[in-house]
CSV table of N, CA, C and O in Angstrom, one decimal:
chain,number,residue,atom,x,y,z
A,27,UNK,N,-5.2,14.5,-1.6
A,27,UNK,CA,-3.8,14.1,-1.7
A,27,UNK,C,-3.6,14.0,-3.3
A,27,UNK,O,-4.5,13.2,-3.7
A,28,UNK,N,-2.8,14.5,-3.7
A,28,UNK,CA,-2.4,14.5,-5.2
A,28,UNK,C,-1.4,13.8,-5.6
A,28,UNK,O,-0.4,13.6,-4.5
A,29,UNK,N,-1.3,12.9,-6.6
A,29,UNK,CA,0.1,12.3,-7.0
A,29,UNK,C,0.8,13.2,-8.2
A,29,UNK,O,0.3,13.8,-9.0
A,30,UNK,N,2.1,13.5,-8.1
A,30,UNK,CA,2.9,14.1,-8.5
A,30,UNK,C,2.9,13.5,-10.0
A,30,UNK,O,3.5,12.4,-10.0
A,31,UNK,N,3.2,14.5,-11.1
A,31,UNK,CA,3.4,14.1,-12.4
A,31,UNK,C,4.9,14.1,-12.4
A,31,UNK,O,5.6,14.9,-12.0
A,32,UNK,N,5.4,13.3,-13.5
A,32,UNK,CA,7.0,13.2,-13.8
A,32,UNK,C,7.4,14.6,-14.3
A,32,UNK,O,8.4,14.9,-14.3
A,33,UNK,N,6.5,15.0,-15.3
A,33,UNK,CA,6.7,16.2,-16.0
A,33,UNK,C,6.7,17.6,-15.1
A,33,UNK,O,7.2,18.7,-15.5
A,34,UNK,N,6.2,17.3,-13.9
A,34,UNK,CA,5.8,18.6,-13.2
A,34,UNK,C,7.0,19.0,-12.3
A,34,UNK,O,7.3,18.5,-11.1
A,35,UNK,N,7.9,20.0,-12.9
A,35,UNK,CA,9.1,20.1,-11.8
A,35,UNK,C,8.7,21.3,-10.9
A,35,UNK,O,9.9,21.6,-10.1
A,36,UNK,N,7.7,22.1,-11.2
A,36,UNK,CA,7.5,23.2,-10.0
A,36,UNK,C,7.4,22.8,-8.7
A,36,UNK,O,7.5,23.4,-7.7
A,37,UNK,N,6.1,22.1,-8.7
A,37,UNK,CA,5.7,21.4,-7.4
A,37,UNK,C,6.6,20.3,-6.6
A,37,UNK,O,6.8,19.3,-7.1
A,38,UNK,N,7.0,20.5,-5.3
A,38,UNK,CA,7.7,19.7,-4.7
A,38,UNK,C,7.2,19.1,-3.3
A,38,UNK,O,7.6,18.3,-2.3
A,39,UNK,N,5.9,19.6,-3.2
A,39,UNK,CA,5.0,19.3,-1.9
A,39,UNK,C,3.9,18.1,-2.0
A,39,UNK,O,3.5,17.8,-1.0
A,40,UNK,N,4.3,17.3,-3.1
A,40,UNK,CA,3.3,16.1,-3.0
A,40,UNK,C,3.9,14.9,-2.1
A,40,UNK,O,5.3,14.8,-2.4
A,41,UNK,N,3.4,14.3,-1.6
A,41,UNK,CA,3.7,13.1,-0.7
A,41,UNK,C,3.9,11.8,-1.5
A,41,UNK,O,4.9,11.1,-1.6
A,42,UNK,N,2.9,11.8,-2.6
A,42,UNK,CA,2.9,10.7,-3.5
A,42,UNK,C,3.8,10.8,-4.8
A,42,UNK,O,3.1,11.8,-5.3
A,43,UNK,N,4.7,10.4,-5.3
A,43,UNK,CA,5.0,10.6,-6.4
A,43,UNK,C,5.0,9.4,-7.5
A,43,UNK,O,4.9,8.4,-6.8
A,44,UNK,N,5.0,9.6,-8.9
A,44,UNK,CA,4.7,8.6,-9.8
A,44,UNK,C,6.0,8.2,-10.1
A,44,UNK,O,6.7,8.4,-11.0
A,45,UNK,N,6.6,7.2,-9.2
A,45,UNK,CA,7.8,6.6,-9.5
A,45,UNK,C,7.9,5.2,-9.1
A,45,UNK,O,7.1,4.5,-8.5
A,46,UNK,N,9.0,4.5,-9.1
A,46,UNK,CA,9.1,3.0,-9.0
A,46,UNK,C,9.0,2.8,-7.2
A,46,UNK,O,8.3,1.9,-6.7
A,47,UNK,N,9.5,3.8,-6.7
A,47,UNK,CA,9.5,3.4,-5.4
A,47,UNK,C,7.9,3.5,-4.5
A,47,UNK,O,7.9,2.7,-3.7
A,48,UNK,N,7.2,4.6,-5.1
A,48,UNK,CA,6.1,4.3,-4.5
A,48,UNK,C,5.1,3.6,-4.9
A,48,UNK,O,4.2,3.1,-4.1
A,49,UNK,N,5.2,2.8,-6.0
A,49,UNK,CA,4.5,2.0,-6.6
A,49,UNK,C,4.7,0.7,-6.0
A,49,UNK,O,4.0,0.1,-5.2
A,50,UNK,N,6.1,0.5,-5.8
A,50,UNK,CA,6.3,-0.7,-4.8
A,50,UNK,C,6.0,-0.7,-3.4
A,50,UNK,O,5.5,-1.7,-2.8
A,51,UNK,N,6.0,0.5,-2.6
A,51,UNK,CA,5.7,0.7,-1.6
A,51,UNK,C,4.2,0.3,-1.4
A,51,UNK,O,3.7,-0.4,-0.5
A,52,UNK,N,3.2,0.9,-2.4
A,52,UNK,CA,1.8,0.7,-2.3
A,52,UNK,C,1.7,-0.7,-2.5
A,52,UNK,O,0.8,-1.2,-1.9
A,53,UNK,N,2.0,-1.5,-3.0
A,53,UNK,CA,1.8,-2.7,-3.6
A,53,UNK,C,2.2,-3.9,-2.5
A,53,UNK,O,1.8,-4.5,-2.0
A,54,UNK,N,3.4,-3.3,-1.6
A,54,UNK,CA,4.0,-4.0,-0.6
A,54,UNK,C,3.0,-3.9,0.5
A,54,UNK,O,2.6,-4.9,1.0
A,55,UNK,N,2.3,-2.7,0.7
A,55,UNK,CA,1.6,-2.5,1.8
A,55,UNK,C,0.3,-3.3,1.7
A,55,UNK,O,-0.3,-3.9,2.4
A,56,UNK,N,-0.3,-3.4,0.4
A,56,UNK,CA,-1.5,-4.0,0.1
A,56,UNK,C,-1.2,-5.5,0.4
A,56,UNK,O,-2.3,-6.1,0.7
A,57,UNK,N,-0.2,-6.0,-0.3
A,57,UNK,CA,0.0,-7.5,-0.1
A,57,UNK,C,0.2,-7.9,1.6
A,57,UNK,O,-0.4,-8.7,1.8
A,58,UNK,N,0.8,-7.0,2.2
A,58,UNK,CA,1.0,-7.2,3.6
A,58,UNK,C,-0.6,-7.5,4.5
A,58,UNK,O,-0.8,-8.3,5.1
A,59,UNK,N,-1.4,-6.3,4.0
A,59,UNK,CA,-2.5,-6.2,4.6
A,59,UNK,C,-3.7,-7.3,4.1
A,59,UNK,O,-4.2,-7.7,4.9
A,60,UNK,N,-3.3,-8.2,3.2
A,60,UNK,CA,-4.0,-9.1,2.5
A,60,UNK,C,-3.7,-10.4,3.3
A,60,UNK,O,-4.5,-11.3,3.8
A,61,UNK,N,-2.4,-10.5,3.5
A,61,UNK,CA,-1.6,-11.5,4.2
A,61,UNK,C,-2.2,-11.5,5.6
A,61,UNK,O,-2.6,-12.6,6.2
A,62,UNK,N,-2.3,-10.4,6.4
A,62,UNK,CA,-2.7,-10.3,7.6
A,62,UNK,C,-4.2,-10.4,8.0
A,62,UNK,O,-4.6,-11.4,8.7
A,63,UNK,N,-5.2,-10.3,6.9
A,63,UNK,CA,-6.4,-10.6,6.9
A,63,UNK,C,-6.8,-11.8,6.8
A,63,UNK,O,-7.8,-12.5,7.4
A,64,UNK,N,-5.9,-12.5,6.1
A,64,UNK,CA,-6.1,-14.2,5.5
A,64,UNK,C,-5.7,-14.7,6.8
A,64,UNK,O,-6.4,-15.6,7.2
A,65,UNK,N,-4.5,-14.2,7.5
A,65,UNK,CA,-4.5,-14.8,8.8
A,65,UNK,C,-5.4,-14.8,9.9
A,65,UNK,O,-5.6,-15.7,10.5
A,66,UNK,N,-5.9,-13.8,9.9
A,66,UNK,CA,-7.1,-13.5,10.7
A,66,UNK,C,-8.4,-14.5,10.7
A,66,UNK,O,-9.0,-15.0,11.3
A,67,UNK,N,-8.7,-14.3,9.2
A,67,UNK,CA,-9.7,-15.3,8.8
A,67,UNK,C,-9.4,-16.6,9.1
A,67,UNK,O,-10.4,-17.4,9.8
A,68,UNK,N,-8.0,-17.3,8.8
A,68,UNK,CA,-7.7,-18.5,9.0
A,68,UNK,C,-7.9,-19.2,10.6
A,68,UNK,O,-8.2,-19.8,10.9
A,69,UNK,N,-7.5,-17.9,11.4
A,69,UNK,CA,-7.4,-18.1,12.9
A,69,UNK,C,-8.9,-18.1,13.4
A,69,UNK,O,-9.2,-19.2,14.2
A,70,UNK,N,-9.6,-17.2,12.6
A,70,UNK,CA,-11.1,-17.6,13.3
A,70,UNK,C,-11.7,-18.9,12.9
A,70,UNK,O,-12.4,-19.5,13.6
A,71,UNK,N,-11.4,-19.6,11.5
A,71,UNK,CA,-12.0,-20.8,11.1
A,71,UNK,C,-11.4,-21.9,12.1
A,71,UNK,O,-11.9,-22.6,12.5
A,72,UNK,N,-9.9,-21.5,12.5
A,72,UNK,CA,-9.4,-22.6,13.2
A,72,UNK,C,-10.0,-22.7,14.6
A,72,UNK,O,-10.1,-23.8,15.2
A,73,UNK,N,-10.1,-21.8,15.1
A,73,UNK,CA,-10.7,-21.6,16.7
A,73,UNK,C,-12.4,-21.6,16.6
A,73,UNK,O,-13.0,-21.7,17.7
A,74,UNK,N,-13.1,-22.0,15.3
A,74,UNK,CA,-14.7,-22.0,15.4
A,74,UNK,C,-15.2,-21.0,15.7
A,74,UNK,O,-16.2,-21.0,16.3
A,75,UNK,N,-14.6,-19.7,15.5
A,75,UNK,CA,-15.5,-18.5,15.6
A,75,UNK,C,-16.3,-18.4,14.4
A,75,UNK,O,-17.0,-17.5,14.5
A,76,UNK,N,-16.0,-18.8,13.1
A,76,UNK,CA,-17.2,-18.7,12.2
A,76,UNK,C,-17.5,-19.9,11.8
A,76,UNK,O,-17.2,-20.9,11.5
């Protein structure tokens, strides 16, 4: 999978584009995954699984 350059006007079949929406979406997804992983780890500590 490739990231489309802003100057590339010919190809329109890229999923990820180099713009604000893509960066925000990627950062948002990473933050949500980190929060979920922390929640699972905290639950494991709370219930003495670790």
